[in-house]
Short mmCIF file of C-alpha atoms in Angstrom, two decimals:
data_model
loop_
_atom_site.label_atom_id
_atom_site.label_comp_id
_atom_site.label_asym_id
_atom_site.label_seq_id
_atom_site.Cartn_x
_atom_site.Cartn_y
_atom_site.Cartn_z
CA MET A 6 188.29 152.43 143.30
CA ASN A 7 187.85 152.66 139.27
CA LYS A 8 184.52 150.20 138.97
CA THR A 9 182.87 152.21 136.87
CA ARG A 10 185.94 152.89 134.21
CA LEU A 11 186.52 149.10 134.24
CA ASP A 12 182.78 148.42 134.27
CA LYS A 13 182.50 150.39 130.88
CA LEU A 14 185.84 148.96 129.62
CA GLY A 15 184.57 145.34 129.49
CA SER A 16 181.21 146.08 128.14
CA TRP A 17 182.26 148.51 125.11
CA ALA A 18 184.68 145.29 124.34
CA GLU A 19 181.86 142.36 124.84
CA LYS A 20 179.50 145.22 122.52
CA ASN A 21 182.35 145.63 119.97
CA ALA A 22 182.44 141.63 119.71
CA ARG A 23 178.99 140.92 119.91
CA GLU A 24 177.54 143.66 117.26
CA CYS A 25 180.61 145.26 115.37
CA ILE A 26 183.43 142.08 114.46
CA PHE A 27 181.76 139.41 114.48
CA PRO A 28 178.51 139.85 112.04
CA PHE A 29 180.83 140.13 109.46
CA TRP A 30 183.26 137.03 110.57
CA THR A 31 179.77 135.39 111.15
CA SER A 32 178.01 136.20 107.54
CA GLU A 33 177.01 133.79 104.88
CA HIS A 34 178.28 136.73 102.54
CA ILE A 35 182.45 134.77 103.69
CA VAL A 36 181.05 131.30 103.33
CA ASP A 37 182.17 129.60 99.66
CA HIS A 38 179.19 127.24 99.82
CA GLU A 39 180.77 125.57 96.98
CA ASN A 40 184.17 124.33 97.18
CA GLY A 41 183.92 124.63 101.34
CA GLY A 42 185.71 126.77 104.06
CA PHE A 43 185.74 130.70 103.79
CA TYR A 44 186.58 132.44 100.45
CA GLY A 45 189.77 134.02 100.49
CA ARG A 46 189.65 137.91 99.94
CA VAL A 47 186.51 139.55 100.36
CA THR A 48 187.63 143.51 99.28
CA LEU A 49 186.52 146.40 101.43
CA ASP A 50 183.75 147.18 98.92
CA MET A 51 182.62 143.58 99.59
CA GLN A 52 183.22 141.85 96.60
CA ILE A 53 184.14 138.28 96.58
CA ASP A 54 187.74 137.23 95.14
CA ASN A 55 187.30 133.51 95.06
CA THR A 56 190.59 133.62 92.72
CA GLU A 57 192.76 133.86 95.78
CA PRO A 58 194.83 130.68 97.85
CA ARG A 59 193.03 130.11 101.19
CA GLY A 60 195.96 130.12 103.66
CA LEU A 61 196.84 128.13 107.06
CA THR A 62 197.16 131.16 108.96
CA LEU A 63 193.36 132.74 107.99
CA ALA A 64 191.99 128.94 108.48
CA GLY A 65 193.97 128.63 111.68
CA ARG A 66 193.03 132.35 112.95
CA MET A 67 189.66 131.96 112.45
CA LEU A 68 189.07 128.69 114.06
CA TYR A 69 190.57 130.04 117.46
CA ALA A 70 188.15 133.07 117.30
CA PHE A 71 184.77 131.49 116.81
CA SER A 72 186.09 129.11 119.04
CA THR A 73 187.04 131.25 121.85
CA ALA A 74 184.49 133.89 121.03
CA TYR A 75 181.84 130.73 122.25
CA ARG A 76 183.94 130.35 125.40
CA ALA A 77 183.30 134.14 126.23
CA LEU A 78 179.94 134.60 125.08
CA GLY A 79 178.62 131.55 124.66
CA ASP A 80 176.45 131.66 121.47
CA PRO A 81 175.76 128.71 119.87
CA LEU A 82 176.32 130.47 116.37
CA TYR A 83 180.24 130.87 117.47
CA LEU A 84 180.51 127.54 118.15
CA GLU A 85 179.07 126.56 114.86
CA LYS A 86 181.11 128.52 112.88
CA ALA A 87 183.99 126.75 114.80
CA GLY A 88 182.66 123.45 114.16
CA TYR A 89 183.06 124.37 110.42
CA ALA A 90 186.01 125.99 110.52
CA PHE A 91 187.77 122.47 111.43
CA ARG A 92 186.18 120.55 109.44
CA ASP A 93 187.90 123.24 106.80
CA LEU A 94 191.20 123.54 108.78
CA ALA A 95 191.07 119.48 109.33
CA GLY A 96 190.12 118.34 105.68
CA ARG A 97 192.07 120.41 103.22
CA PHE A 98 194.80 121.77 105.15
CA TYR A 99 196.20 119.02 108.05
CA ASP A 100 198.63 116.45 106.68
CA LYS A 101 197.60 113.30 107.26
CA GLU A 102 201.54 111.41 106.11
CA PHE A 103 203.92 114.08 107.82
CA GLY A 104 201.58 116.04 110.08
CA GLY A 105 201.25 119.83 110.33
CA ALA A 106 199.38 121.56 107.36
CA TYR A 107 199.68 122.91 104.47
CA ILE A 108 200.48 126.76 104.71
CA SER A 109 198.37 127.36 101.16
CA VAL A 110 195.50 125.86 98.94
CA SER A 111 193.30 126.27 96.12
CA ALA A 112 189.55 127.27 96.29
CA GLN A 113 188.93 123.46 95.37
CA GLY A 114 191.63 122.30 97.83
CA GLU A 115 194.40 121.47 96.11
CA VAL A 116 197.85 121.69 97.99
CA LEU A 117 199.34 125.45 96.19
CA ASP A 118 202.32 125.44 99.26
CA ASP A 119 202.95 122.37 101.66
CA SER A 120 206.33 123.79 103.12
CA LYS A 121 205.58 124.54 107.00
CA PRO A 122 206.57 128.22 108.56
CA ASN A 123 206.63 128.09 112.27
CA TYR A 124 204.56 131.15 111.99
CA CYS A 125 201.71 128.90 110.51
CA GLN A 126 201.80 126.38 112.32
CA ALA A 127 201.49 128.28 115.27
CA PHE A 128 197.95 128.85 114.08
CA LEU A 129 197.17 125.34 113.40
CA ILE A 130 197.92 124.53 117.22
CA MET A 131 196.32 127.60 118.29
CA GLY A 132 193.10 126.39 116.87
CA CYS A 133 192.75 123.22 117.21
CA ALA A 134 193.34 123.50 120.88
CA ALA A 135 190.90 127.07 121.15
CA TYR A 136 188.33 125.00 119.49
CA ALA A 137 189.08 121.03 121.56
CA ARG A 138 188.34 123.54 124.43
CA ALA A 139 185.71 125.00 123.56
CA SER A 140 183.82 121.92 122.05
CA GLY A 141 185.76 118.68 123.92
CA ASP A 142 186.42 117.57 120.09
CA GLN A 143 189.54 115.05 120.66
CA GLU A 144 190.63 114.98 116.64
CA ALA A 145 191.53 118.30 117.06
CA LEU A 146 193.40 117.80 120.02
CA ARG A 147 195.05 114.76 118.66
CA ILE A 148 196.32 116.71 115.44
CA ALA A 149 197.22 119.76 117.91
CA ASN A 150 199.12 117.77 120.32
CA GLU A 151 200.60 116.40 117.32
CA ALA A 152 202.26 119.33 116.15
CA PHE A 153 203.42 120.56 118.66
CA GLU A 154 205.76 116.43 119.57
CA LEU A 155 206.68 117.89 116.39
CA MET A 156 207.76 121.77 116.50
CA GLU A 157 209.90 120.27 119.81
CA ALA A 158 211.22 117.50 118.01
CA ARG A 159 212.46 118.57 114.80
CA VAL A 160 211.96 122.04 115.07
CA LYS A 161 213.27 123.68 118.14
CA PHE A 162 217.35 124.06 117.86
CA ALA A 163 217.80 125.30 121.19
CA PRO A 164 215.93 126.67 124.49
CA GLY A 165 213.07 128.72 122.85
CA CYS A 166 214.49 128.95 119.67
CA TYR A 167 212.82 126.98 117.02
CA HIS A 168 213.56 127.20 113.19
CA GLY A 169 211.89 129.67 110.71
CA SER A 170 210.33 127.43 108.12
CA MET A 171 210.69 123.54 106.95
CA THR A 172 209.76 121.34 104.71
CA ARG A 173 206.77 119.02 104.29
CA ASP A 174 208.58 116.60 105.51
CA TRP A 175 210.37 118.68 108.55
CA ARG A 176 213.62 118.92 106.85
CA VAL A 177 215.25 122.95 107.87
CA GLN A 178 214.59 125.32 104.54
CA GLU A 179 215.75 128.79 104.42
CA GLY A 180 214.34 132.11 104.89
CA SER A 181 210.65 132.47 107.20
CA GLY A 182 208.84 130.41 104.31
CA LEU A 183 206.99 133.85 103.85
CA GLY A 184 206.55 136.12 101.36
CA LYS A 185 208.80 136.82 98.11
CA GLY A 186 212.11 134.84 98.02
CA ARG A 187 210.66 132.60 101.13
CA GLY A 188 211.06 135.39 103.08
CA MET A 189 213.55 136.97 105.17
CA ARG A 190 216.83 134.87 105.90
CA LEU A 191 218.22 135.39 109.11
CA PRO A 192 221.85 135.20 110.12
CA GLN A 193 223.20 131.70 110.96
CA GLY A 194 222.22 131.18 114.50
CA ALA A 195 220.19 134.88 114.41
CA VAL A 196 216.56 134.15 115.89
CA MET A 197 213.41 136.07 115.78
CA PHE A 198 211.10 135.30 118.96
CA PRO A 199 207.95 132.51 117.73
CA HIS A 200 205.42 135.04 119.80
CA HIS A 201 202.23 133.27 117.77
CA LEU A 202 204.41 130.13 118.46
CA CYS A 203 204.21 130.80 122.44
CA GLN A 204 200.20 132.09 122.04
CA ALA A 205 199.64 128.44 120.47
CA TYR A 206 201.13 126.35 123.11
CA VAL A 207 199.33 128.62 125.84
CA GLN A 208 195.91 127.61 124.07
CA LEU A 209 197.33 124.11 124.31
CA PHE A 210 198.27 124.41 128.22
CA GLU A 211 195.03 125.38 129.49
CA ALA A 212 193.34 122.64 126.79
CA THR A 213 195.63 119.68 128.46
CA GLY A 214 198.10 120.72 131.49
CA SER A 215 200.28 119.07 130.06
CA PRO A 216 204.09 119.23 131.61
CA ARG A 217 206.09 119.19 128.44
CA VAL A 218 204.05 122.29 127.48
CA LYS A 219 204.81 123.92 130.75
CA ALA A 220 208.81 123.01 130.28
CA ALA A 221 208.95 124.93 126.70
CA LEU A 222 206.84 127.91 127.51
CA LYS A 223 208.89 128.37 130.85
CA GLU A 224 212.22 128.10 127.85
CA MET A 225 209.54 130.92 126.28
CA ALA A 226 209.23 132.59 129.11
CA GLU A 227 212.94 132.65 130.11
CA LEU A 228 214.30 133.89 126.55
CA ILE A 229 212.28 136.89 126.94
CA VAL A 230 214.02 137.68 130.15
CA ASP A 231 217.41 136.72 129.46
CA LYS A 232 218.16 138.02 126.30
CA LEU A 233 214.67 139.85 124.16
CA HIS A 234 214.36 142.90 126.07
CA ASP A 235 216.99 145.83 125.95
CA PRO A 236 216.65 147.24 129.06
CA GLU A 237 219.00 150.90 127.36
CA GLN A 238 216.18 151.16 124.98
CA HIS A 239 212.85 149.89 127.52
CA ASN A 240 212.07 147.24 124.78
CA LEU A 241 212.34 143.44 123.25
CA LYS A 242 214.38 142.72 120.54
CA SER A 243 212.71 141.89 117.25
CA ILE A 244 215.65 139.53 115.69
CA ILE A 245 218.95 138.65 118.10
CA ASP A 246 221.92 136.46 117.21
CA SER A 247 223.63 134.13 118.86
CA GLU A 248 225.04 135.95 121.43
CA GLY A 249 221.38 138.03 121.88
CA ARG A 250 222.73 141.48 120.51
CA ARG A 251 219.74 142.69 118.72
CA VAL A 252 219.16 142.36 114.86
CA GLY A 253 218.27 145.94 112.38
CA SER A 254 217.02 148.40 113.51
CA HIS A 255 213.53 148.21 113.18
CA GLN A 256 210.90 148.54 115.73
CA SER A 257 207.60 147.32 116.43
CA TYR A 258 205.19 149.06 118.88
CA GLY A 259 202.38 146.25 118.08
CA HIS A 260 204.72 143.13 119.29
CA ASP A 261 205.87 145.27 122.70
CA CYS A 262 202.23 145.45 123.15
CA GLU A 263 201.40 141.64 122.12
CA ILE A 264 204.18 140.21 123.65
CA GLY A 265 204.32 142.09 126.73
CA TYR A 266 201.15 140.81 127.99
CA LEU A 267 201.54 137.60 126.64
CA ALA A 268 205.14 136.83 128.82
CA LEU A 269 203.37 137.91 132.34
CA LYS A 270 200.59 136.07 131.15
CA VAL A 271 202.61 133.37 130.68
CA ALA A 272 205.31 133.40 133.77
CA GLU A 273 202.09 133.11 136.20
CA LEU A 274 201.00 130.16 134.12
CA VAL A 275 204.17 128.40 134.64
CA GLY A 276 203.68 129.43 138.20
CA ASP A 277 207.55 129.72 138.86
CA ASP A 278 208.00 132.45 141.38
CA SER A 279 210.80 133.48 140.73
CA LEU A 280 210.58 133.86 137.12
CA THR A 281 207.45 135.95 137.15
CA ALA A 282 209.48 138.97 139.54
CA ARG A 283 211.43 138.92 136.55
CA MET A 284 208.96 139.22 134.37
CA LYS A 285 207.03 141.50 136.09
CA ALA A 286 209.71 143.82 136.64
CA VAL A 287 210.45 143.05 132.03
CA CYS A 288 207.08 143.92 131.13
CA THR A 289 207.15 147.10 133.54
CA ASP A 290 209.78 148.35 131.56
CA ILE A 291 208.23 147.77 128.50
CA LEU A 292 204.70 149.17 128.88
CA GLU A 293 206.44 152.04 130.97
CA GLN A 294 207.77 153.41 127.67
CA VAL A 295 205.10 152.56 125.21
CA ARG A 296 202.89 154.20 126.94
CA ASP A 297 205.71 156.87 127.92
CA LYS A 298 206.60 157.42 124.19
CA ASP A 299 204.88 155.31 122.15
CA PHE A 300 201.71 157.03 121.55
CA ASP A 301 200.73 160.39 119.17
CA PRO A 302 199.14 163.45 119.87
CA TYR A 303 196.01 161.71 118.81
CA GLY A 304 196.09 159.03 121.71
CA SER A 305 196.89 155.80 119.05
CA LEU A 306 199.67 153.73 119.21
CA TYR A 307 202.14 154.10 116.96
CA ASN A 308 203.07 151.26 114.11
CA GLY A 309 206.90 151.35 114.95
CA CYS A 310 210.54 153.84 113.95
CA ASP A 311 213.67 152.87 112.47
CA LEU A 312 216.12 153.16 115.91
CA SER A 313 218.95 154.45 114.10
CA THR A 314 216.36 157.57 112.62
CA GLY A 315 213.76 158.04 115.00
CA GLU A 316 211.78 158.02 112.36
CA ARG A 317 207.82 156.68 112.78
CA GLN A 318 205.42 155.07 110.31
CA PRO A 319 202.52 157.50 110.15
CA SER A 320 199.64 155.43 109.25
CA HIS A 321 198.42 153.32 111.87
CA VAL A 322 196.96 149.56 111.44
CA TRP A 323 194.57 147.68 112.75
CA TRP A 324 196.09 144.83 115.08
CA ALA A 325 198.27 147.11 116.73
CA GLN A 326 195.98 149.05 117.88
CA ALA A 327 193.89 145.95 119.26
CA GLU A 328 196.93 144.93 121.25
CA ALA A 329 197.44 148.67 122.71
CA VAL A 330 194.60 148.31 124.43
CA THR A 331 195.05 144.56 126.23
CA ALA A 332 198.95 145.90 126.99
CA MET A 333 197.78 148.97 128.50
CA LEU A 334 195.29 147.99 131.17
CA CYS A 335 197.35 145.39 131.74
CA GLY A 336 199.83 148.01 132.74
CA TYR A 337 197.52 148.43 135.12
CA GLU A 338 196.47 145.57 136.41
CA LEU A 339 200.68 145.77 137.09
CA THR A 340 201.18 149.22 138.39
CA GLY A 341 197.61 150.36 139.60
CA SER A 342 198.84 153.42 138.03
CA GLU A 343 195.93 155.28 136.81
CA SER A 344 197.78 156.91 133.54
CA PHE A 345 198.07 152.76 131.77
CA LEU A 346 193.83 153.30 132.12
CA ASP A 347 193.39 156.53 130.95
CA ALA A 348 195.88 155.28 127.68
CA CYS A 349 193.71 152.20 127.37
CA GLU A 350 190.88 154.67 127.15
CA ARG A 351 192.30 156.32 124.89
CA GLN A 352 193.60 154.00 122.47
CA VAL A 353 189.82 152.81 122.57
CA ARG A 354 188.61 156.22 121.77
CA PHE A 355 190.69 156.33 118.89
CA ILE A 356 189.31 153.02 117.55
CA GLU A 357 185.91 154.21 117.90
CA ALA A 358 186.49 157.22 116.32
CA TYR A 359 188.75 155.96 113.69
CA PHE A 360 189.15 151.96 112.56
CA VAL A 361 185.74 150.57 113.30
CA ASN A 362 183.85 149.67 109.94
CA ARG A 363 179.92 151.52 110.45
CA GLU A 364 179.18 150.16 107.09
CA HIS A 365 179.90 146.65 106.86
CA GLY A 366 180.80 145.65 109.83
CA ASP A 367 184.50 144.78 111.79
CA TRP A 368 188.01 147.32 111.25
CA TYR A 369 189.17 148.90 108.66
CA ASN A 370 192.66 147.81 108.62
CA ASN A 371 194.83 151.78 108.22
CA ILE A 372 194.32 153.94 109.23
CA LEU A 373 195.95 158.26 108.37
CA VAL A 374 194.47 160.94 111.12
CA ASP A 375 195.35 164.57 110.47
CA GLU A 376 193.97 167.61 110.84
CA ASP A 377 191.33 166.93 108.96
CA GLY A 378 190.60 163.81 110.24
CA GLY A 379 190.34 160.25 109.35
CA HIS A 380 191.51 158.78 106.28
CA VAL A 381 191.47 154.82 105.37
CA VAL A 382 194.55 154.39 103.63
CA ASP A 383 197.30 151.87 101.90
CA GLY A 384 199.16 149.46 104.52
CA MET A 385 199.59 146.24 106.08
CA HIS A 386 197.04 143.71 105.11
CA GLY A 387 196.45 146.81 101.86
CA PHE A 388 192.13 147.56 102.16
CA ASP A 389 190.50 144.26 101.96
CA LYS A 390 188.30 143.18 104.35
CA LEU A 391 189.30 139.50 104.37
CA ASN A 392 192.60 138.14 103.13
CA GLY A 393 195.97 136.37 104.24
CA GLY A 394 196.72 138.66 107.23
CA LYS A 395 193.31 140.20 108.05
CA CYS A 396 190.66 138.21 110.07
CA PRO A 397 189.08 138.95 113.24
CA PHE A 398 192.22 137.28 115.59
CA HIS A 399 193.77 140.54 117.17
CA ASN A 400 190.95 142.48 117.83
CA SER A 401 188.11 139.59 118.96
CA GLN A 402 191.16 138.45 120.96
CA MET A 403 190.87 141.71 122.56
CA CYS A 404 187.63 142.17 123.41
CA PHE A 405 188.45 138.82 125.00
CA GLU A 406 191.28 140.15 127.29
CA VAL A 407 189.38 142.85 127.96
CA MET A 408 186.24 141.15 129.34
CA GLU A 409 188.49 139.36 131.35
CA ARG A 410 190.85 142.00 132.67
CA THR A 411 188.37 144.30 134.28
CA LYS A 412 185.97 141.45 135.28
CA ARG A 413 189.35 140.44 137.60
CA LEU A 414 190.59 143.59 138.19
CA VAL A 415 186.93 144.65 139.07
CA GLU A 416 186.82 141.76 141.60
CA LYS A 417 190.14 143.06 142.84
CA GLU A 418 189.17 146.54 143.43
CA GLY A 419 185.86 144.81 145.04
CA GLN A 420 187.70 143.45 148.07
CA ALA A 421 190.51 145.83 148.95
#
């Protein structure tokens, strides 16, 4: 019986959410009372930069985090913040003419970028569906359902496969729609798995029970099993060509973790016994590889590597650390092997030792650890406490997942 260890993990997750993550994200310091919404950037030393555009990704993730925190923790403050976030999202980002949402607006609400990458539209659906689950708000549910129908009718080009970016009126455009030069351009017919859209559809299915959403989720799960899983490398192909072959050599261990436990959840939601059995085998293969090969000597997940050279990134990024906790706990639930629970606990200790920002709350973005200890360094999402990529999504989601999973595991072990 591992009840004591599981209870401790669950208590840590709840404490981290209540006392570390959300005190910063619910603070008035990040709220723009003059223009509405949240500031576009807050620096590591808590300086506000209100020249930074407001992004759909951040807005949708904030809405998801507050809504789910209310459902998980019950504090009415989270529902209040979710309502504020929804009014901002619906009032300034939502495209009332064509559906979906703009990806960037100014502090004053002027539309800066009206393109519609599936990566960003995912957070419109996710946030609105999560808010509908928390509050019962029907307008939020309408927006989420409308965006889902647009994604399925205009963006999907094959089962489980979606164009990277669309124009405002839903015509295909080159690239991912993000970054310089409109982002990455894939070879003809190549696809990157839209894992955030998959997460959004999970929220929408749990809000509605829609057979159409369920069917789309099944297609995504089948794509993972049939084409994304690489049994030779024991991981997931980040990008595949039209024949299912790997494109490029970069491997993200954070995404192996994130998609690994997400894929199993999707297969179980779909309720197809054969698909679930195949997915369990795939997820076991992926998570065992992560556990055995992808942690550094300090017990922390490496960000990723170049498969052609084996070179690993020396620093660690906040979101991958969070996903590793959930993935290792999922591995324990899936296999019963205590080695997964050991890895989960080691990753938690690393987060507590190096990532928790005890001065201003939440977590640091990037940490490099050497013989002299931990150092805050530059990397993904820079140093900022809040910007277009730094938000309460991954680490709060980890807390909710750990709280739910440890409770379920304790109940199962009590019945054994």
